[in-house]
CSV table of C-alpha atoms in Angstrom, one decimal:
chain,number,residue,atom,x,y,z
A,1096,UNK,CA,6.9,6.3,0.1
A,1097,UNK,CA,3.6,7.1,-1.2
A,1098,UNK,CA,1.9,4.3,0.3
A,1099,UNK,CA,3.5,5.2,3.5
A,1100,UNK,CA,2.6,8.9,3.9
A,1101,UNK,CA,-0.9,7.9,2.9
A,1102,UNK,CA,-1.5,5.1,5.6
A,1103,UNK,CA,-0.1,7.8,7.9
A,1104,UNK,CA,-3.2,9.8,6.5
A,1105,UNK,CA,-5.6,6.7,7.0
A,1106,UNK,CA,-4.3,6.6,10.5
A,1107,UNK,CA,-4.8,10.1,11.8
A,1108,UNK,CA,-8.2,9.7,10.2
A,1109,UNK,CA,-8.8,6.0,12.0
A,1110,UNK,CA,-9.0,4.6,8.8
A,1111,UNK,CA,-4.9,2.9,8.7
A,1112,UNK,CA,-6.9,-0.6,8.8
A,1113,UNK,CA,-9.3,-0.3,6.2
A,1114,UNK,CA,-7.1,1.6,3.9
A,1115,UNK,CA,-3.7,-1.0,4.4
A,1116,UNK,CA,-6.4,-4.5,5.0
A,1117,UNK,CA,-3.0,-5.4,7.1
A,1118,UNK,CA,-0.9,-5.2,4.6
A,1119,UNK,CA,2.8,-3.6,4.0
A,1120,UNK,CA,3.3,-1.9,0.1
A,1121,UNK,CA,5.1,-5.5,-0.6
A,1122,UNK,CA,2.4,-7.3,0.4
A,1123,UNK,CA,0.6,-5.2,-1.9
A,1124,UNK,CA,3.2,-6.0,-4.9
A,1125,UNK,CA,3.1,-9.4,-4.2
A,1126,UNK,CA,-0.8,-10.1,-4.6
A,1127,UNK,CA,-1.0,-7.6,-8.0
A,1128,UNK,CA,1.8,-10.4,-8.8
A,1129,UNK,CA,-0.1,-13.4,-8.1
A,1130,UNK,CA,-3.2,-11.9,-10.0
A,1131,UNK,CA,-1.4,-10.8,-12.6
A,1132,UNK,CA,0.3,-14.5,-13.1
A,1133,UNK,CA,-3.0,-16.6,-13.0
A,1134,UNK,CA,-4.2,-14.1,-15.9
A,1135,UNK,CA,-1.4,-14.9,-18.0
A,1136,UNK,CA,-1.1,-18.7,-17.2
A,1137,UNK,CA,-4.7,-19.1,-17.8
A,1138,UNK,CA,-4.9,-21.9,-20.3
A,1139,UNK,CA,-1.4,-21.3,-21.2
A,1140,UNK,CA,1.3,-24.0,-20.7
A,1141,UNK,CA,3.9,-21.8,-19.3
A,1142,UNK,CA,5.9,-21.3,-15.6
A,1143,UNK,CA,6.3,-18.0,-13.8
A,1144,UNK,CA,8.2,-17.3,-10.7
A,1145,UNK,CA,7.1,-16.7,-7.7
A,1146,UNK,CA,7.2,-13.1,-6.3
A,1147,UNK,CA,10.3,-13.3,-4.6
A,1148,UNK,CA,12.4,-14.5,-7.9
A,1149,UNK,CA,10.5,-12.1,-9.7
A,1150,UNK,CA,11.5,-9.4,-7.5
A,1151,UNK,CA,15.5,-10.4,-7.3
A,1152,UNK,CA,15.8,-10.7,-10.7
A,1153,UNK,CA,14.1,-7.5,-11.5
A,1154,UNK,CA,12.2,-8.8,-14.3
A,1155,UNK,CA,10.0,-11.6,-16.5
A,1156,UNK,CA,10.0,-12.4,-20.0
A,1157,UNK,CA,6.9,-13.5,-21.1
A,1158,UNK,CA,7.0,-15.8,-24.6
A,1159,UNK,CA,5.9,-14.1,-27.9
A,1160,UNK,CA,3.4,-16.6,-28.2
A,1161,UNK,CA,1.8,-15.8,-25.0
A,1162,UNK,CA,1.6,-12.2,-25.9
A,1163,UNK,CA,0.4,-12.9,-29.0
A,1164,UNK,CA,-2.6,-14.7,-27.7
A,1165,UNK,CA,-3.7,-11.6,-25.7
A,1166,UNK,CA,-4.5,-9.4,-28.7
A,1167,UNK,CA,-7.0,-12.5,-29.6
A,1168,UNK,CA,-9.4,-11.4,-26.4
A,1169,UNK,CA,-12.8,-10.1,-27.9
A,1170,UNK,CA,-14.3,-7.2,-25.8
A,1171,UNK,CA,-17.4,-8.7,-24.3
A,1172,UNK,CA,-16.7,-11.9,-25.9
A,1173,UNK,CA,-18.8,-13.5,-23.0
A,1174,UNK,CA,-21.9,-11.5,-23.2
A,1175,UNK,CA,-21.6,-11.9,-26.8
A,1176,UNK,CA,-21.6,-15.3,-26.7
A,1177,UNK,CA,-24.1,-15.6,-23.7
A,1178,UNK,CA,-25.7,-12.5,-22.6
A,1179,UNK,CA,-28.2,-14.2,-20.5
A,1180,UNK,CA,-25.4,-15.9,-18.3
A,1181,UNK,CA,-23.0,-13.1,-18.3
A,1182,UNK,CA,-25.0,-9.8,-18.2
A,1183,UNK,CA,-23.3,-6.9,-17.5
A,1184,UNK,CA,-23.4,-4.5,-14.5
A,1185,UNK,CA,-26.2,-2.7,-15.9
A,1186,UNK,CA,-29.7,-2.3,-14.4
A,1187,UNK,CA,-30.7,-4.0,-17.9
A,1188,UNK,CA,-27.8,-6.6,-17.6
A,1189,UNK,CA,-27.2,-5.3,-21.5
A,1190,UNK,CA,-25.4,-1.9,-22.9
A,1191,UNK,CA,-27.4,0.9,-22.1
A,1192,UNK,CA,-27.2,4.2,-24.2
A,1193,UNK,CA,-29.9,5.7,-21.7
A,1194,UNK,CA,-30.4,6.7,-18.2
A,1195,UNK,CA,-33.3,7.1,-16.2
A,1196,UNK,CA,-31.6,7.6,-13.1
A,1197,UNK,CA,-29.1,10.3,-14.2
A,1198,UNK,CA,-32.3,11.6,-16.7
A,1199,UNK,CA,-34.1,11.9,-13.5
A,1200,UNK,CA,-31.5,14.8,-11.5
A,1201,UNK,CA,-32.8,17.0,-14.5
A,1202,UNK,CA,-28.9,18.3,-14.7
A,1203,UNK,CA,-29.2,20.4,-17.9
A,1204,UNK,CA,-25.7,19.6,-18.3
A,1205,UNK,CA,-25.9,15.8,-17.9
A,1206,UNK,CA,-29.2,14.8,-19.9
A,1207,UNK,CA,-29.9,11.3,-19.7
A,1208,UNK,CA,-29.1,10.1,-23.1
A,1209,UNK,CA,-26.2,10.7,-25.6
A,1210,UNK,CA,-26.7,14.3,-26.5
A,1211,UNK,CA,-24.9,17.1,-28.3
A,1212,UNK,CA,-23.8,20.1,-26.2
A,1213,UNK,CA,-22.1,22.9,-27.4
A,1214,UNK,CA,-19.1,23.7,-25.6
A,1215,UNK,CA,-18.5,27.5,-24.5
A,1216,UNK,CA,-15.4,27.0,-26.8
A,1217,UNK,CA,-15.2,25.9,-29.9
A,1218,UNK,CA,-14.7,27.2,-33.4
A,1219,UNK,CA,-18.4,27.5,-34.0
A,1220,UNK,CA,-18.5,29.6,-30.6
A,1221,UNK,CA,-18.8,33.6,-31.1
A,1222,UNK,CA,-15.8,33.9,-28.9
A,1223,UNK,CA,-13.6,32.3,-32.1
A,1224,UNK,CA,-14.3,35.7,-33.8
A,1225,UNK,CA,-12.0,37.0,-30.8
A,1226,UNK,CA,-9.5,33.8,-30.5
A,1227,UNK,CA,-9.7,32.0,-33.6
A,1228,UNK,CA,-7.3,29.0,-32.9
A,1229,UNK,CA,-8.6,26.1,-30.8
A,1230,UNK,CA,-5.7,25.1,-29.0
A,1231,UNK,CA,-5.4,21.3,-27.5
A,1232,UNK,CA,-3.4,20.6,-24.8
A,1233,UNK,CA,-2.3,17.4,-24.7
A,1234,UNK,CA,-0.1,14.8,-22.7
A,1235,UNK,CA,3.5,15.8,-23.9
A,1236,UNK,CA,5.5,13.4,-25.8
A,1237,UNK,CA,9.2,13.9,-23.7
A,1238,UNK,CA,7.4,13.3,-20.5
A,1239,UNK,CA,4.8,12.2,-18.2
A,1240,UNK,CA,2.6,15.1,-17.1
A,1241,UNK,CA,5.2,17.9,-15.6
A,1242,UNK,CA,7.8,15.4,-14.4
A,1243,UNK,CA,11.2,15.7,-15.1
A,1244,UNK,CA,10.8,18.6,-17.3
A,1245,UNK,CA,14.3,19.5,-17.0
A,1246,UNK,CA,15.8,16.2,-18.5
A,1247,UNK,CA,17.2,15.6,-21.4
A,1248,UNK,CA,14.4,13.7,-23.0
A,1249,UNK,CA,11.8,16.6,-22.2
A,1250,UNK,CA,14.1,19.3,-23.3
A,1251,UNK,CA,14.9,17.7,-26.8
A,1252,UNK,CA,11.5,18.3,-27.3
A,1253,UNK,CA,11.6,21.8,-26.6
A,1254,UNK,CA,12.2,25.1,-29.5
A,1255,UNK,CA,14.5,27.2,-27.8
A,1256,UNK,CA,14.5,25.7,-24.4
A,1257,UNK,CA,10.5,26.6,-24.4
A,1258,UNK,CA,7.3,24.4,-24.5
A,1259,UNK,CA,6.8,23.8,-28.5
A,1260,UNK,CA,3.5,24.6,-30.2
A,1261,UNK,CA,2.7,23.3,-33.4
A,1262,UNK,CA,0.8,25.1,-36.2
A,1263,UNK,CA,-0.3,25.0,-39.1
A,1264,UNK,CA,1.1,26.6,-42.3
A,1265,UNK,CA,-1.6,28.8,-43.4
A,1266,UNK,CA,-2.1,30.3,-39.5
A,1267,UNK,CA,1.7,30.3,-39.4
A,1268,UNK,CA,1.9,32.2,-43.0
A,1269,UNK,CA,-1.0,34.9,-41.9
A,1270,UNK,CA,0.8,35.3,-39.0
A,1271,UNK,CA,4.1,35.8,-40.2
A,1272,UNK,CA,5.5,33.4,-38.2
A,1273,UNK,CA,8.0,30.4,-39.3
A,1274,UNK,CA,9.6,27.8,-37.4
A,1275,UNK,CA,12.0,28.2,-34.9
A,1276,UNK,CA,10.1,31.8,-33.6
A,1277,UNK,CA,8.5,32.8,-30.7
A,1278,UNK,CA,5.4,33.0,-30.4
A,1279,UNK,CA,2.3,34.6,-27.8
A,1280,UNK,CA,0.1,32.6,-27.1
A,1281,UNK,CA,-2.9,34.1,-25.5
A,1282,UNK,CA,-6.6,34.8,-24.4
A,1283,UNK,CA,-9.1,36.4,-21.9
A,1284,UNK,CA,-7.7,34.4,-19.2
A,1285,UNK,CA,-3.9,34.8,-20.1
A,1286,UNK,CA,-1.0,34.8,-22.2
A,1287,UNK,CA,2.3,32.2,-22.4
A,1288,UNK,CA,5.4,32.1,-24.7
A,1289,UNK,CA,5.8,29.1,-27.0
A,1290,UNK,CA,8.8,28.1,-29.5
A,1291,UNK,CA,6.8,27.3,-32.9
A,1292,UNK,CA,7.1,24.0,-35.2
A,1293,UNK,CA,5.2,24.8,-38.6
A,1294,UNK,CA,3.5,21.3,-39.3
A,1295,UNK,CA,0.5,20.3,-41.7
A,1296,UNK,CA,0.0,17.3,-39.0
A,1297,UNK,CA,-2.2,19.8,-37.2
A,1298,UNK,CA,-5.5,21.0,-38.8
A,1299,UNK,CA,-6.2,24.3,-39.8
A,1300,UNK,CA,-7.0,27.0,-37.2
A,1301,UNK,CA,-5.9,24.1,-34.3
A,1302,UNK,CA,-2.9,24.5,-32.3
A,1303,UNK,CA,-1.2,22.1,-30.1
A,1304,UNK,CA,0.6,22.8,-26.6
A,1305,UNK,CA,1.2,20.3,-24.6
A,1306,UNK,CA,0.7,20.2,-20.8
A,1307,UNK,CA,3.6,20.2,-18.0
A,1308,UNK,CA,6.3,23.2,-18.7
A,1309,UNK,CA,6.7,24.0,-15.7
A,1310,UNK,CA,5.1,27.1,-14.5
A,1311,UNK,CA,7.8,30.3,-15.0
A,1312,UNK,CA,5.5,33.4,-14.2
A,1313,UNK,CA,7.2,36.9,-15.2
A,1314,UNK,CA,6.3,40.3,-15.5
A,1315,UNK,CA,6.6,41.3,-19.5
A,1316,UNK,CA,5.8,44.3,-20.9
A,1317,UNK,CA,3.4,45.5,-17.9
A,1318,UNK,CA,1.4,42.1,-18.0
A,1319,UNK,CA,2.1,38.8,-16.2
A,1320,UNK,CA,2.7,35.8,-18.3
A,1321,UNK,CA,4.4,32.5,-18.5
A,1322,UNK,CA,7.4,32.5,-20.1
A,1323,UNK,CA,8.2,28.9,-20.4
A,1324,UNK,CA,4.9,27.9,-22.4
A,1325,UNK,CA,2.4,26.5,-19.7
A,1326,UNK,CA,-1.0,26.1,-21.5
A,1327,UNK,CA,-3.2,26.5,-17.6
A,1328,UNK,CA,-2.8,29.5,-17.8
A,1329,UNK,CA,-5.0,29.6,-21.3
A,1330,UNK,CA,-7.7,26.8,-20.0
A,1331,UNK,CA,-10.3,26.8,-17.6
A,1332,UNK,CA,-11.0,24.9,-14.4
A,1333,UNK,CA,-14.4,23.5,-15.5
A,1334,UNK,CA,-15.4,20.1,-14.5
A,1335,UNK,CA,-17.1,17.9,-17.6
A,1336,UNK,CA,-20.7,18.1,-15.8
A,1337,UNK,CA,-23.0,18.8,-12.9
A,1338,UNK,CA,-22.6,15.2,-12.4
A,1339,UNK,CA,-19.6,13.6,-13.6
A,1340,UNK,CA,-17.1,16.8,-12.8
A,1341,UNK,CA,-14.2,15.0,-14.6
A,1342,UNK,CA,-11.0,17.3,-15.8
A,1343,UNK,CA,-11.8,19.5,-19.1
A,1344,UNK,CA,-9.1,21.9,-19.4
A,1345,UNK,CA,-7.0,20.7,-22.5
A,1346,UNK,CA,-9.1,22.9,-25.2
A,1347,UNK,CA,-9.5,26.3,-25.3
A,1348,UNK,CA,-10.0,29.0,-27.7
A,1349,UNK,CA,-6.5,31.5,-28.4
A,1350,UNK,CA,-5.2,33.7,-30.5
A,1351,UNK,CA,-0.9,33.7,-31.6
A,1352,UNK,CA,1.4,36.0,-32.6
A,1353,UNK,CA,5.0,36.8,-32.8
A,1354,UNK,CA,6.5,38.1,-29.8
A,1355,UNK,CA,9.1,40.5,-30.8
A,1356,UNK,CA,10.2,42.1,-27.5
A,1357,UNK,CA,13.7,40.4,-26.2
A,1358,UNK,CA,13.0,36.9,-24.7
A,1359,UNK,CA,13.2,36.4,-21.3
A,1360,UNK,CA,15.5,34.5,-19.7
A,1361,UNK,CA,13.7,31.0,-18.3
A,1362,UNK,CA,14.0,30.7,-14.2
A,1363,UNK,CA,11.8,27.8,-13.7
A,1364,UNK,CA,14.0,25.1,-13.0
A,1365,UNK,CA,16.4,27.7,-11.0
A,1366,UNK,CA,16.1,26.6,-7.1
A,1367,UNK,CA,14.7,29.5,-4.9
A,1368,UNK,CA,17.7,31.7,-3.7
A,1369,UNK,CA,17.3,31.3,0.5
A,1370,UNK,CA,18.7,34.5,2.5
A,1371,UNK,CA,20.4,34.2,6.0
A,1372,UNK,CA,18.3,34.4,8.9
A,1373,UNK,CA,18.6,35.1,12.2
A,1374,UNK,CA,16.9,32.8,14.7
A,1375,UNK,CA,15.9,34.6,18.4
A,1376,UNK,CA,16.9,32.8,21.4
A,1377,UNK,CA,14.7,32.6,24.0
């Protein structure tokens, strides 16, 4: 498992006791259990099992009117009722939309206060004259992330067993290109293929490819490009800031057109062909 490769990590590092605390990964299910129960009987009137019964029946239904009462909790309520008593983890103990500390690493990047920063890409960006679609990638509806990209549920979302962009109709229209075709999608950093859904629920000069197809490099017409519709090769591997170096590769600035050359056959979830080999004895 997971946990167990990563203890193994811990170990060789001489860290297996501070990363486990003792524990095996049921232990580990069995307190998130335990917290999790207190929250929902707090104040309630209402029995759970214990872990174990939990665990053999494979489930717990949890009343309506429990649930119910959970969309009642007010963000803050606390502090807004008593900010003196339940101050926040703040230096102020109160919301702070300004920094001194992170105003004082003079990151040009990172100011101190909510501030605008134009991105390098962005319609209003004099790259657009070039690539004059913002594309967002997104999480993908049929999946999480890249897994199981070959099941049923990921492919249903698919145009032509590739990654679906969606347009809108008056890029689509100036383009030529209808529903069902395939499309280029591409830019200074690269190009992929992409089966094209026409939709006004897109804004005009925005196109949306989600993240995950998995990565089916080919050789097409003298240039390398993913066939299958994987949007990294479009974004960048920028972090968010100097300081905070968060992930901010889902927009990028591209350009679409048909792609009229035949379509290449998709290999990605093809295993790799292994050859014999011969082994030298010793």
């Amino acid at each position: 498992s997971d946990y167990d490769t990563f203890t193994g990590i811990a170990a060789a590092l001489g860290l297996a006791e501070a990363f486990t605390e003792g524990k095996k990964a049921r232990d580990w299910l069995a307190d998130f259990y335990r917290s999790w129960s207190s929250l929902v009987r707090r104040g309630q009137d209402f029995d759970l099992p214990d872990f174990d019964t939990f665990w053999r029946q494979g489930d717990v239904r949890v009343p309506a009117e429990i649930a119910d009462s959970a969309r009642d909790h007010v963000m803050f309520g606390d502090f807004r009722a008593d900010p003196v008593l339940h101050r926040l983890p703040t230096p102020s103990g109160k919301f702070q939309l300004t920094s001194p500390t992170v105003a004082a690493f003079g990151y040009a990047d990172c100011p101190g206060h909510p501030a605008w920063l134009e991105p390098r890409e962005w319609l209003g960006a004099p790259l657009a004259a070039r690539f004059p679609l913002h594309l967002i990638a997104d999480q993908p509806a049929g999946r999480l992330h890249s897994q199981l990209d070959m099941g049923s549920n990921s492919q249903a979302h698919k145009v032509g067993g590739r990654e679906k962009i969606r347009i809108h109709p008056d890029n689509a229209q100036s383009r030529g290109i209808t529903s069902g075709d395939l499309v280029r999608v591409f830019n200074d950093r690269g190009a992929c293929l992409a089966g094209v859904e026409v939709s006004d629920q897109v804004r005009v000069d925005v196109v949306q490819l989600p993240t995950g197809a998995w990565f089916d490099p080919r050789s097409v017409d003298g240039a390398r490009i993913c066939v299958h519709g994987n949007p990294n090769v479009l974004t960048t591997d920028r972090g968010t800031s100097r300081l905070a170096q968060g992930c901010a590769g889902s927009h990028a600035l591209v350009q679409v057109e048909r792609f009229s050359s035949p379509a290449p056959p998709l290999q990605a979830f093809n295993p790799p062909a292994f050859g014999s080999r011969r082994v030298a004895k010793r």
